[in-house]
JSON list of C-alpha atoms in Angstrom, two decimals:
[
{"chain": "A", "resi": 1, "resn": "UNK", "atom": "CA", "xyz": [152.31, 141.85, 127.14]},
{"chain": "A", "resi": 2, "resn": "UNK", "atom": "CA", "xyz": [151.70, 144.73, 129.53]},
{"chain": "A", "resi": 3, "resn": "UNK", "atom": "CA", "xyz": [155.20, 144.61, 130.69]},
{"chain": "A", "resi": 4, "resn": "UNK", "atom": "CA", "xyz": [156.62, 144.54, 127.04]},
{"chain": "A", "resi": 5, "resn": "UNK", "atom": "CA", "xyz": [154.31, 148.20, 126.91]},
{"chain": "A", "resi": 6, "resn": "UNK", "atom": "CA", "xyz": [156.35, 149.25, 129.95]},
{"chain": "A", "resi": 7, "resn": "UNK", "atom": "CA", "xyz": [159.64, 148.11, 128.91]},
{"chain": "A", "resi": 8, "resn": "UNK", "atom": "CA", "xyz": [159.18, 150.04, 125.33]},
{"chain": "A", "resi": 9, "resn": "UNK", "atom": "CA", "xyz": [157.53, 153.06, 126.73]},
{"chain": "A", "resi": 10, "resn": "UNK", "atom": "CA", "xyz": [161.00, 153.33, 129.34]},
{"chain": "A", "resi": 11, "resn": "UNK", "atom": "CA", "xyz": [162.91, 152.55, 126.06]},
{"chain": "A", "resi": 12, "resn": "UNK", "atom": "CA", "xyz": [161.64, 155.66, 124.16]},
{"chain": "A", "resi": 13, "resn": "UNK", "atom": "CA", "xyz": [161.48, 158.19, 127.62]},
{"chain": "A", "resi": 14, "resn": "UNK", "atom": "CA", "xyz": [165.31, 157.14, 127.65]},
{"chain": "A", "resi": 15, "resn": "UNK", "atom": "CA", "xyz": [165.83, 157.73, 124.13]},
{"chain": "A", "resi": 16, "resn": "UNK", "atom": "CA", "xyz": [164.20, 161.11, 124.42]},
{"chain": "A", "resi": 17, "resn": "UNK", "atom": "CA", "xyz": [165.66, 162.22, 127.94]},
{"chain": "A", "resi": 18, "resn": "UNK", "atom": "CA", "xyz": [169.32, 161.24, 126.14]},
{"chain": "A", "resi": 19, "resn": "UNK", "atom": "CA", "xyz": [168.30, 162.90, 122.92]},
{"chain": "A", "resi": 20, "resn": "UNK", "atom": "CA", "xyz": [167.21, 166.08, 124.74]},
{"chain": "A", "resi": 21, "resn": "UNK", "atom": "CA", "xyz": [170.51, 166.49, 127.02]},
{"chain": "A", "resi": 22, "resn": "UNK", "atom": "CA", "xyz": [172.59, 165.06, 124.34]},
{"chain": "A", "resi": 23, "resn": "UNK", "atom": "CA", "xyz": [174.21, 162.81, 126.48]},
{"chain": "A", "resi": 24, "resn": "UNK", "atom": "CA", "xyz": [175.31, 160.36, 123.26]},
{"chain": "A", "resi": 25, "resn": "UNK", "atom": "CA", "xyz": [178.33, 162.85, 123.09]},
{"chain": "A", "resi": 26, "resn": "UNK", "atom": "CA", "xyz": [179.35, 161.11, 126.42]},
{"chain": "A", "resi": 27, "resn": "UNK", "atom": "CA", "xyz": [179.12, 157.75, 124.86]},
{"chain": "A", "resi": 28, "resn": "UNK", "atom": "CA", "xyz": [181.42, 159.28, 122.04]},
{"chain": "A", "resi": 29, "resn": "UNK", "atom": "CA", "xyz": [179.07, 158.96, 119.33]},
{"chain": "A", "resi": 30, "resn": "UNK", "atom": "CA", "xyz": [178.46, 161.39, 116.84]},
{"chain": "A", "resi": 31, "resn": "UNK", "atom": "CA", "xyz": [174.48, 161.72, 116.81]},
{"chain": "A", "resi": 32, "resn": "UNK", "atom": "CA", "xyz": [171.48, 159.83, 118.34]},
{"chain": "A", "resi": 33, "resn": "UNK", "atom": "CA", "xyz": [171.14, 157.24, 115.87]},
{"chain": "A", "resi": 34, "resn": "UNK", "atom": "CA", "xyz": [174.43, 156.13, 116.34]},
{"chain": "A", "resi": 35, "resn": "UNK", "atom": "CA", "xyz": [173.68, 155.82, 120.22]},
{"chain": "A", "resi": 36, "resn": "UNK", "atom": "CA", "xyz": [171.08, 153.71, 119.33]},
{"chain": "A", "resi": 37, "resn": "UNK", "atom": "CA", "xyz": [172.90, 151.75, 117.15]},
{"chain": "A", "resi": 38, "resn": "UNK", "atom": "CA", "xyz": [176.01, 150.96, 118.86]},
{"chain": "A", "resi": 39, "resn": "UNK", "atom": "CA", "xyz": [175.25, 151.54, 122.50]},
{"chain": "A", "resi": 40, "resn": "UNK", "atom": "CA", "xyz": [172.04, 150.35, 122.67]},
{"chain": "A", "resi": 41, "resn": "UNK", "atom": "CA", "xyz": [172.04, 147.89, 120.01]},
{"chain": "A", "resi": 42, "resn": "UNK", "atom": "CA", "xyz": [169.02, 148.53, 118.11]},
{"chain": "A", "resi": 43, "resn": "UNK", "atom": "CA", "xyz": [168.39, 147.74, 114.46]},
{"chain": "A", "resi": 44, "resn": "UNK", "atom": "CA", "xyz": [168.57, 150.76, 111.88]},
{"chain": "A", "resi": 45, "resn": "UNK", "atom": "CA", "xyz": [165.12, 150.36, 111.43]},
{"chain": "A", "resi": 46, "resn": "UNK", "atom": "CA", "xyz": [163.98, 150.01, 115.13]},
{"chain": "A", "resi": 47, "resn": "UNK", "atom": "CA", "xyz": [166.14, 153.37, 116.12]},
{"chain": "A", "resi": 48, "resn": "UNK", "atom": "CA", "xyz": [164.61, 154.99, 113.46]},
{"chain": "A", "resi": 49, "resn": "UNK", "atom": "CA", "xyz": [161.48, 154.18, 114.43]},
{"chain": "A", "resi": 50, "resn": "UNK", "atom": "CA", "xyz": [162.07, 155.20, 118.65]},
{"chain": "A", "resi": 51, "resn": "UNK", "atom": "CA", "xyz": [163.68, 158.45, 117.50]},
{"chain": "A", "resi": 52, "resn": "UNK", "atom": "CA", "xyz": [160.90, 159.59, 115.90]},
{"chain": "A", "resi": 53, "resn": "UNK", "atom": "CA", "xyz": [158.69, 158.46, 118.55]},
{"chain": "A", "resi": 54, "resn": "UNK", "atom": "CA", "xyz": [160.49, 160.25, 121.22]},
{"chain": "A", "resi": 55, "resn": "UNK", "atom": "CA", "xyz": [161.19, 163.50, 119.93]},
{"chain": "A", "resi": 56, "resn": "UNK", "atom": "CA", "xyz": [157.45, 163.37, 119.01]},
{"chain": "A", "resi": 57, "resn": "UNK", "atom": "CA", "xyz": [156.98, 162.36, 122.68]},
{"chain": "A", "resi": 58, "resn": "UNK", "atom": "CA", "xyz": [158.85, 165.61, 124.06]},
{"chain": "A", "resi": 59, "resn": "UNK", "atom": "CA", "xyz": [156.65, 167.48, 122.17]},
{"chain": "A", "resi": 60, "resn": "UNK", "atom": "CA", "xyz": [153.47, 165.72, 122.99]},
{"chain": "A", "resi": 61, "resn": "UNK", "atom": "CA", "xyz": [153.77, 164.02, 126.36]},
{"chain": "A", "resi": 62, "resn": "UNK", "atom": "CA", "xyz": [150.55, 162.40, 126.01]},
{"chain": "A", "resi": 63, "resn": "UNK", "atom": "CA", "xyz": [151.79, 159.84, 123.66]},
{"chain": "A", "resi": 64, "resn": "UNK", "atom": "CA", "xyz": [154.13, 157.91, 126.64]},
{"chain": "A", "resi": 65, "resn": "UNK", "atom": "CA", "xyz": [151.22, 156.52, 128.29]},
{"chain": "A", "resi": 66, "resn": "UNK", "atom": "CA", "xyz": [149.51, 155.94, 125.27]},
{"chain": "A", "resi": 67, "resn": "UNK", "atom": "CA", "xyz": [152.27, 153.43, 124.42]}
]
């Protein structure tokens, strides 16, 4: 279980770090969701969800080790 907390919590730094740079253009996709989506092969839902968790994450850095 405590790995699974790891794994996710490197999941959404990624997701924000990629967000942040905007390095989905170099994956030549069109936004973030669509990174998520079709590179890394999450559900609509669960990209959704990560987004929103990492952009909240940039702005409150508290909330990584909290996952």
């Amino acid at each position: 279980m405590r790995q699974d907390r790891r794994v996710e919590a490197d999941l959404v730094a990624l997701i924000a770090e990629v967000d942040a740079r905007k390095l989905y253009a170099r994956e030549a996709t069109s936004s973030m969701f669509a990174y998520c989506t079709e590179v890394l092969h999450l559900s609509e839902h669960e990209a959704y969800l990560r987004i929103a968790v990492a952009r909240a994450s940039r702005k409150h850095p508290m909330l990584l080790p909290m996952l």
